Amino acid sequence: MKGTLIVLEGIDGSGKSTQYRRLCQHMTALGKPFHSVVFPRYDQDSSALVRLYLSGAFGTKPDDVNAYAASAFYAVDRFASYRLDWKPAYEAGGLILADRYTTSNACHQGSKLPDSELPAYFDWLYDFEYHRLELPRPDLVLYLDVELDVALAQMAERRRAGGGTGDIHEKDAAYLGQCLRAGRRAAAHYGWTRIACLRDGKMRDIEDIHEEIFSHVLLATGA
Ligand code: ADP
């Protein structure tokens, strides 16, 4: 028996955390049971290499650690999370809602590679995390698609409101643009479900985007 794993993905500033919180809130309000997982798990020992990397210990530019090495840092945190936290719930047939997953490696680390190298990287990542590490494959990945200027404005807004870590990923606008390129390539490569968050060049309302996300979740969970 296996559960259902649903992932929310998108570049920084796409509104992922906002939509994830709203989704969990809605599911809770309806009394639908689920298990929540949020990556990376900064408060856990298994994210030690991720924290070193994001703090700039290996270099202050994301490119100072190549896509494959950095992917491994994030993947081992997922391995620990699965084995120590949500494996029993998943194997009992439960619903797992994830804020980021292997999919974030595809966007963030894929950003370090040219288009010509992305298919090989995406195939390696899939094999590494889902076959070699034996992590569950998502049943549904909802990719929040935005434009770079909107993502940058939303990150600035979040910083003004006192959130965000300002780590080596978040400090680099050019890097975010590369994440957008890789994210769109990954969505096409893996067949993720795209949620267009902009309408007429402007961000749609939080609730409007949520309704679209929720309809996909209901379909995937057979509710
Ligand atoms: P992410 O987790 O993708 O980095 P967040 O969910 O933290 O993004 O959102 C970044 C900022 O944008 C936050 O200040 C949030 O309140 C705001 N935001 C998110 N979604 C919307 C939306 N649909 N419309 C307006 N502002 C939004």
mmCIF file of C-alpha atoms and ligand atoms in Angstrom:
data_model
loop_
_atom_site.group_PDB
_atom_site.id
_atom_site.type_symbol
_atom_site.label_atom_id
_atom_site.label_comp_id
_atom_site.label_asym_id
_atom_site.label_seq_id
_atom_site.Cartn_x
_atom_site.Cartn_y
_atom_site.Cartn_z
ATOM 1 C CA MET A 1 0.000 0.000 0.000
ATOM 2 C CA LYS A 2 1.246 3.462 -0.718
ATOM 3 C CA GLY A 3 -0.021 6.880 0.156
ATOM 4 C CA THR A 4 -0.504 9.986 -1.932
ATOM 5 C CA LEU A 5 2.294 12.541 -2.108
ATOM 6 C CA ILE A 6 1.428 16.025 -3.349
ATOM 7 C CA VAL A 7 4.143 18.658 -3.776
ATOM 8 C CA LEU A 8 3.956 22.434 -4.118
ATOM 9 C CA GLU A 9 6.913 23.807 -6.076
ATOM 10 C CA GLY A 10 7.969 27.165 -7.487
ATOM 11 C CA ILE A 11 10.894 29.562 -7.419
ATOM 12 C CA ASP A 12 11.510 31.783 -4.393
ATOM 13 C CA GLY A 13 8.881 34.501 -4.269
ATOM 14 C CA SER A 14 6.343 32.489 -6.262
ATOM 15 C CA GLY A 15 4.007 32.326 -3.263
ATOM 16 C CA LYS A 16 4.663 28.666 -2.454
ATOM 17 C CA SER A 17 4.713 29.003 1.335
ATOM 18 C CA THR A 18 1.596 31.169 1.254
ATOM 19 C CA GLN A 19 -0.257 28.630 -0.869
ATOM 20 C CA TYR A 20 1.029 25.733 1.195
ATOM 21 C CA ARG A 21 -0.246 27.300 4.410
ATOM 22 C CA ARG A 22 -3.621 28.015 2.812
ATOM 23 C CA LEU A 23 -3.900 24.468 1.478
ATOM 24 C CA CYS A 24 -3.117 22.941 4.876
ATOM 25 C CA GLN A 25 -5.577 25.307 6.536
ATOM 26 C CA HIS A 26 -8.345 24.359 4.095
ATOM 27 C CA MET A 27 -7.707 20.621 4.490
ATOM 28 C CA THR A 28 -7.733 21.003 8.276
ATOM 29 C CA ALA A 29 -10.959 23.010 8.188
ATOM 30 C CA LEU A 30 -12.602 20.227 6.171
ATOM 31 C CA GLY A 31 -11.327 17.599 8.600
ATOM 32 C CA LYS A 32 -9.257 15.860 5.911
ATOM 33 C CA PRO A 33 -6.256 14.114 7.477
ATOM 34 C CA PHE A 34 -2.800 14.748 6.017
ATOM 35 C CA HIS A 35 0.844 14.757 7.047
ATOM 36 C CA SER A 36 2.788 17.984 6.457
ATOM 37 C CA VAL A 37 6.434 18.065 5.346
ATOM 38 C CA VAL A 38 8.390 21.238 4.633
ATOM 39 C CA PHE A 39 11.851 21.184 3.026
ATOM 40 C CA PRO A 40 14.616 21.874 3.799
ATOM 41 C CA ARG A 41 14.238 21.000 7.489
ATOM 42 C CA TYR A 42 16.530 23.725 8.788
ATOM 43 C CA ASP A 43 16.019 22.720 12.420
ATOM 44 C CA GLN A 44 17.207 19.130 11.883
ATOM 45 C CA ASP A 45 20.734 17.672 11.968
ATOM 46 C CA SER A 46 20.186 16.127 8.531
ATOM 47 C CA SER A 47 20.187 19.601 6.959
ATOM 48 C CA ALA A 48 23.691 20.454 8.260
ATOM 49 C CA LEU A 49 25.267 20.514 4.785
ATOM 50 C CA VAL A 50 22.369 22.561 3.404
ATOM 51 C CA ARG A 51 22.907 25.131 6.142
ATOM 52 C CA LEU A 52 26.652 25.265 5.532
ATOM 53 C CA TYR A 53 26.017 25.733 1.807
ATOM 54 C CA LEU A 54 23.355 28.435 2.221
ATOM 55 C CA SER A 55 25.429 30.355 4.740
ATOM 56 C CA GLY A 56 28.228 30.606 2.169
ATOM 57 C CA ALA A 57 30.705 28.263 3.879
ATOM 58 C CA PHE A 58 31.641 26.724 0.510
ATOM 59 C CA GLY A 59 31.573 30.074 -1.319
ATOM 60 C CA THR A 60 29.223 33.022 -1.435
ATOM 61 C CA LYS A 61 27.788 32.340 -4.916
ATOM 62 C CA PRO A 62 25.412 29.420 -5.532
ATOM 63 C CA ASP A 63 27.722 28.320 -8.388
ATOM 64 C CA ASP A 64 30.542 27.686 -5.908
ATOM 65 C CA VAL A 65 28.979 24.271 -5.286
ATOM 66 C CA ASN A 66 28.031 22.399 -8.435
ATOM 67 C CA ALA A 67 24.498 21.150 -9.110
ATOM 68 C CA TYR A 68 25.257 17.527 -8.309
ATOM 69 C CA ALA A 69 27.035 18.142 -4.987
ATOM 70 C CA ALA A 70 24.420 20.601 -3.736
ATOM 71 C CA SER A 71 21.631 18.238 -4.828
ATOM 72 C CA ALA A 72 23.124 15.550 -2.608
ATOM 73 C CA PHE A 73 23.026 17.905 0.420
ATOM 74 C CA TYR A 74 19.273 18.428 0.022
ATOM 75 C CA ALA A 75 18.568 14.811 -0.889
ATOM 76 C CA VAL A 76 20.012 13.386 2.339
ATOM 77 C CA ASP A 77 17.768 15.691 4.366
ATOM 78 C CA ARG A 78 14.796 14.245 2.466
ATOM 79 C CA PHE A 79 16.046 10.725 3.099
ATOM 80 C CA ALA A 80 16.161 11.387 6.854
ATOM 81 C CA SER A 81 12.778 13.070 6.769
ATOM 82 C CA TYR A 82 11.163 10.128 5.013
ATOM 83 C CA ARG A 83 12.794 7.455 7.140
ATOM 84 C CA LEU A 84 12.401 9.181 10.502
ATOM 85 C CA ASP A 85 9.150 11.028 10.046
ATOM 86 C CA TRP A 86 6.570 10.288 7.374
ATOM 87 C CA LYS A 87 7.302 6.763 6.041
ATOM 88 C CA PRO A 88 4.754 5.097 8.360
ATOM 89 C CA ALA A 89 2.015 7.571 7.380
ATOM 90 C CA TYR A 90 2.819 7.154 3.680
ATOM 91 C CA GLU A 91 2.934 3.358 3.858
ATOM 92 C CA ALA A 92 -0.373 3.305 5.703
ATOM 93 C CA GLY A 93 -1.927 4.992 2.658
ATOM 94 C CA GLY A 94 -1.966 8.512 4.069
ATOM 95 C CA LEU A 95 -1.898 11.844 2.293
ATOM 96 C CA ILE A 96 1.424 13.723 2.437
ATOM 97 C CA LEU A 97 1.477 17.417 1.551
ATOM 98 C CA ALA A 98 4.982 18.727 0.837
ATOM 99 C CA ASP A 99 6.233 22.305 0.592
ATOM 100 C CA ARG A 100 9.131 21.572 -1.816
ATOM 101 C CA TYR A 101 10.712 18.188 -2.507
ATOM 102 C CA THR A 102 13.185 16.636 -4.973
ATOM 103 C CA THR A 103 11.534 19.105 -7.335
ATOM 104 C CA SER A 104 13.385 21.987 -5.647
ATOM 105 C CA ASN A 105 16.715 20.467 -6.643
ATOM 106 C CA ALA A 106 15.466 20.457 -10.235
ATOM 107 C CA CYS A 107 14.733 24.216 -10.063
ATOM 108 C CA HIS A 108 17.530 25.500 -7.834
ATOM 109 C CA GLN A 109 20.379 23.222 -8.826
ATOM 110 C CA GLY A 110 19.232 22.858 -12.437
ATOM 111 C CA SER A 111 19.655 26.636 -12.625
ATOM 112 C CA LYS A 112 23.436 26.091 -12.576
ATOM 113 C CA LEU A 113 23.428 24.112 -15.812
ATOM 114 C CA PRO A 114 22.899 25.176 -19.433
ATOM 115 C CA ASP A 115 19.735 23.976 -21.192
ATOM 116 C CA SER A 116 21.749 21.381 -23.101
ATOM 117 C CA GLU A 117 22.771 19.653 -19.840
ATOM 118 C CA LEU A 118 19.396 19.774 -18.115
ATOM 119 C CA PRO A 119 17.804 16.572 -19.473
ATOM 120 C CA ALA A 120 20.775 14.488 -18.259
ATOM 121 C CA TYR A 121 20.718 16.243 -14.874
ATOM 122 C CA PHE A 122 16.950 15.767 -14.498
ATOM 123 C CA ASP A 123 17.290 12.058 -15.306
ATOM 124 C CA TRP A 124 20.197 11.699 -12.853
ATOM 125 C CA LEU A 125 18.205 13.469 -10.104
ATOM 126 C CA TYR A 126 15.186 11.269 -10.669
ATOM 127 C CA ASP A 127 17.310 8.131 -10.513
ATOM 128 C CA PHE A 128 19.273 9.321 -7.457
ATOM 129 C CA GLU A 129 16.375 10.335 -5.232
ATOM 130 C CA TYR A 130 13.576 8.006 -6.343
ATOM 131 C CA HIS A 131 15.537 4.858 -7.228
ATOM 132 C CA ARG A 132 18.829 4.941 -5.300
ATOM 133 C CA LEU A 133 17.588 6.680 -2.144
ATOM 134 C CA GLU A 134 14.187 4.998 -2.530
ATOM 135 C CA LEU A 135 12.198 8.129 -1.797
ATOM 136 C CA PRO A 136 8.548 8.100 -2.846
ATOM 137 C CA ARG A 137 7.696 9.648 -6.207
ATOM 138 C CA PRO A 138 5.112 12.418 -6.028
ATOM 139 C CA ASP A 139 1.628 11.678 -7.343
ATOM 140 C CA LEU A 140 1.115 15.337 -8.168
ATOM 141 C CA VAL A 141 3.521 18.277 -8.449
ATOM 142 C CA LEU A 142 1.875 21.690 -8.653
ATOM 143 C CA TYR A 143 4.341 24.155 -10.155
ATOM 144 C CA LEU A 144 3.559 27.793 -9.332
ATOM 145 C CA ASP A 145 4.610 29.674 -12.443
ATOM 146 C CA VAL A 146 5.404 33.380 -12.076
ATOM 147 C CA GLU A 147 7.540 35.952 -13.868
ATOM 148 C CA LEU A 148 10.889 37.106 -12.509
ATOM 149 C CA ASP A 149 9.847 40.700 -11.746
ATOM 150 C CA VAL A 150 6.856 39.516 -9.716
ATOM 151 C CA ALA A 151 8.949 36.982 -7.782
ATOM 152 C CA LEU A 152 11.565 39.640 -6.980
ATOM 153 C CA ALA A 153 8.875 42.087 -5.830
ATOM 154 C CA GLN A 154 7.284 39.424 -3.629
ATOM 155 C CA MET A 155 10.627 38.515 -2.084
ATOM 156 C CA ALA A 156 11.260 42.186 -1.350
ATOM 157 C CA GLU A 157 7.806 42.414 0.214
ATOM 158 C CA ARG A 158 8.485 39.385 2.391
ATOM 159 C CA ARG A 159 11.809 40.877 3.528
ATOM 160 C CA ARG A 160 10.027 44.125 4.388
ATOM 161 C CA ALA A 161 7.548 42.111 6.450
ATOM 162 C CA GLY A 162 10.469 40.537 8.312
ATOM 163 C CA GLY A 163 10.577 37.103 6.682
ATOM 164 C CA GLY A 164 13.146 35.350 4.487
ATOM 165 C CA THR A 165 16.642 34.284 5.336
ATOM 166 C CA GLY A 166 18.670 36.317 2.838
ATOM 167 C CA ASP A 167 20.816 33.230 2.146
ATOM 168 C CA ILE A 168 23.153 32.883 -0.861
ATOM 169 C CA HIS A 169 20.219 31.842 -3.113
ATOM 170 C CA GLU A 170 18.017 34.732 -2.097
ATOM 171 C CA LYS A 171 20.688 37.408 -2.546
ATOM 172 C CA ASP A 172 21.130 36.881 -6.261
ATOM 173 C CA ALA A 173 18.493 38.110 -8.737
ATOM 174 C CA ALA A 174 20.325 36.624 -11.724
ATOM 175 C CA TYR A 175 20.303 33.289 -9.965
ATOM 176 C CA LEU A 176 16.530 33.530 -9.472
ATOM 177 C CA GLY A 177 16.117 34.128 -13.209
ATOM 178 C CA GLN A 178 18.094 30.957 -13.886
ATOM 179 C CA CYS A 179 15.855 29.079 -11.422
ATOM 180 C CA LEU A 180 12.827 30.217 -13.398
ATOM 181 C CA ARG A 181 14.389 28.888 -16.618
ATOM 182 C CA ALA A 182 15.250 25.560 -14.984
ATOM 183 C CA GLY A 183 11.872 25.328 -13.238
ATOM 184 C CA ARG A 184 9.989 25.671 -16.506
ATOM 185 C CA ARG A 185 12.261 23.123 -18.178
ATOM 186 C CA ALA A 186 11.755 20.748 -15.255
ATOM 187 C CA ALA A 187 7.981 21.187 -15.352
ATOM 188 C CA ALA A 188 7.975 20.176 -19.016
ATOM 189 C CA HIS A 189 10.497 17.357 -18.529
ATOM 190 C CA TYR A 190 8.729 15.711 -15.604
ATOM 191 C CA GLY A 191 5.153 16.590 -16.588
ATOM 192 C CA TRP A 192 4.351 18.758 -13.560
ATOM 193 C CA THR A 193 0.990 20.519 -13.387
ATOM 194 C CA ARG A 194 1.498 24.224 -14.063
ATOM 195 C CA ILE A 195 -0.438 26.800 -12.083
ATOM 196 C CA ALA A 196 -0.252 30.138 -13.894
ATOM 197 C CA CYS A 197 -0.100 32.605 -11.003
ATOM 198 C CA LEU A 198 -0.236 35.719 -13.177
ATOM 199 C CA ARG A 199 -3.183 37.111 -15.070
ATOM 200 C CA ASP A 200 -2.658 40.093 -17.395
ATOM 201 C CA GLY A 201 0.859 40.463 -16.000
ATOM 202 C CA LYS A 202 -0.318 40.728 -12.391
ATOM 203 C CA MET A 203 -0.301 38.206 -9.560
ATOM 204 C CA ARG A 204 -3.713 36.602 -9.081
ATOM 205 C CA ASP A 205 -5.336 36.802 -5.634
ATOM 206 C CA ILE A 206 -4.133 34.288 -3.085
ATOM 207 C CA GLU A 207 -7.617 32.799 -2.830
ATOM 208 C CA ASP A 208 -8.051 32.544 -6.595
ATOM 209 C CA ILE A 209 -4.787 30.582 -6.942
ATOM 210 C CA HIS A 210 -5.701 28.480 -3.934
ATOM 211 C CA GLU A 211 -9.006 27.391 -5.482
ATOM 212 C CA GLU A 212 -7.187 26.114 -8.555
ATOM 213 C CA ILE A 213 -4.645 24.278 -6.403
ATOM 214 C CA PHE A 214 -7.374 22.834 -4.224
ATOM 215 C CA SER A 215 -9.301 21.459 -7.186
ATOM 216 C CA HIS A 216 -6.195 19.546 -8.315
ATOM 217 C CA VAL A 217 -5.655 18.215 -4.791
ATOM 218 C CA LEU A 218 -9.242 16.991 -4.561
ATOM 219 C CA LEU A 219 -8.909 15.224 -7.898
ATOM 220 C CA ALA A 220 -5.606 13.572 -6.902
ATOM 221 C CA THR A 221 -6.984 12.382 -3.581
ATOM 222 C CA GLY A 222 -10.197 11.108 -5.118
ATOM 223 C CA ALA A 223 -12.229 13.336 -2.777
HETATM 224 P P1 ADP B 1 7.827 31.573 -1.530
HETATM 225 O O1 ADP B 1 7.520 30.605 -0.416
HETATM 226 O O2 ADP B 1 7.503 31.005 -2.881
HETATM 227 O O3 ADP B 1 9.222 32.123 -1.506
HETATM 228 P P2 ADP B 1 5.941 33.316 -0.146
HETATM 229 O O4 ADP B 1 4.717 32.462 -0.028
HETATM 230 O O5 ADP B 1 6.789 33.489 1.077
HETATM 231 O O6 ADP B 1 6.844 32.828 -1.388
HETATM 232 O O7 ADP B 1 5.456 34.733 -0.698
HETATM 233 C C1 ADP B 1 6.350 35.825 -0.851
HETATM 234 C C2 ADP B 1 5.617 37.132 -0.524
HETATM 235 O O8 ADP B 1 4.582 37.353 -1.474
HETATM 236 C C3 ADP B 1 4.932 37.136 0.841
HETATM 237 O O9 ADP B 1 5.088 38.433 1.395
HETATM 238 C C4 ADP B 1 3.477 36.839 0.523
HETATM 239 O O10 ADP B 1 2.602 37.394 1.472
HETATM 240 C C5 ADP B 1 3.307 37.479 -0.841
HETATM 241 N N1 ADP B 1 2.326 36.762 -1.699
HETATM 242 C C6 ADP B 1 2.255 35.439 -1.947
HETATM 243 N N2 ADP B 1 1.268 35.139 -2.807
HETATM 244 C C7 ADP B 1 0.684 36.325 -3.151
HETATM 245 C C8 ADP B 1 -0.412 36.691 -4.026
HETATM 246 N N3 ADP B 1 -1.105 35.779 -4.710
HETATM 247 N N4 ADP B 1 -0.692 37.995 -4.113
HETATM 248 C C9 ADP B 1 0.002 38.920 -3.419
HETATM 249 N N5 ADP B 1 1.034 38.659 -2.588
HETATM 250 C C10 ADP B 1 1.379 37.362 -2.440
#
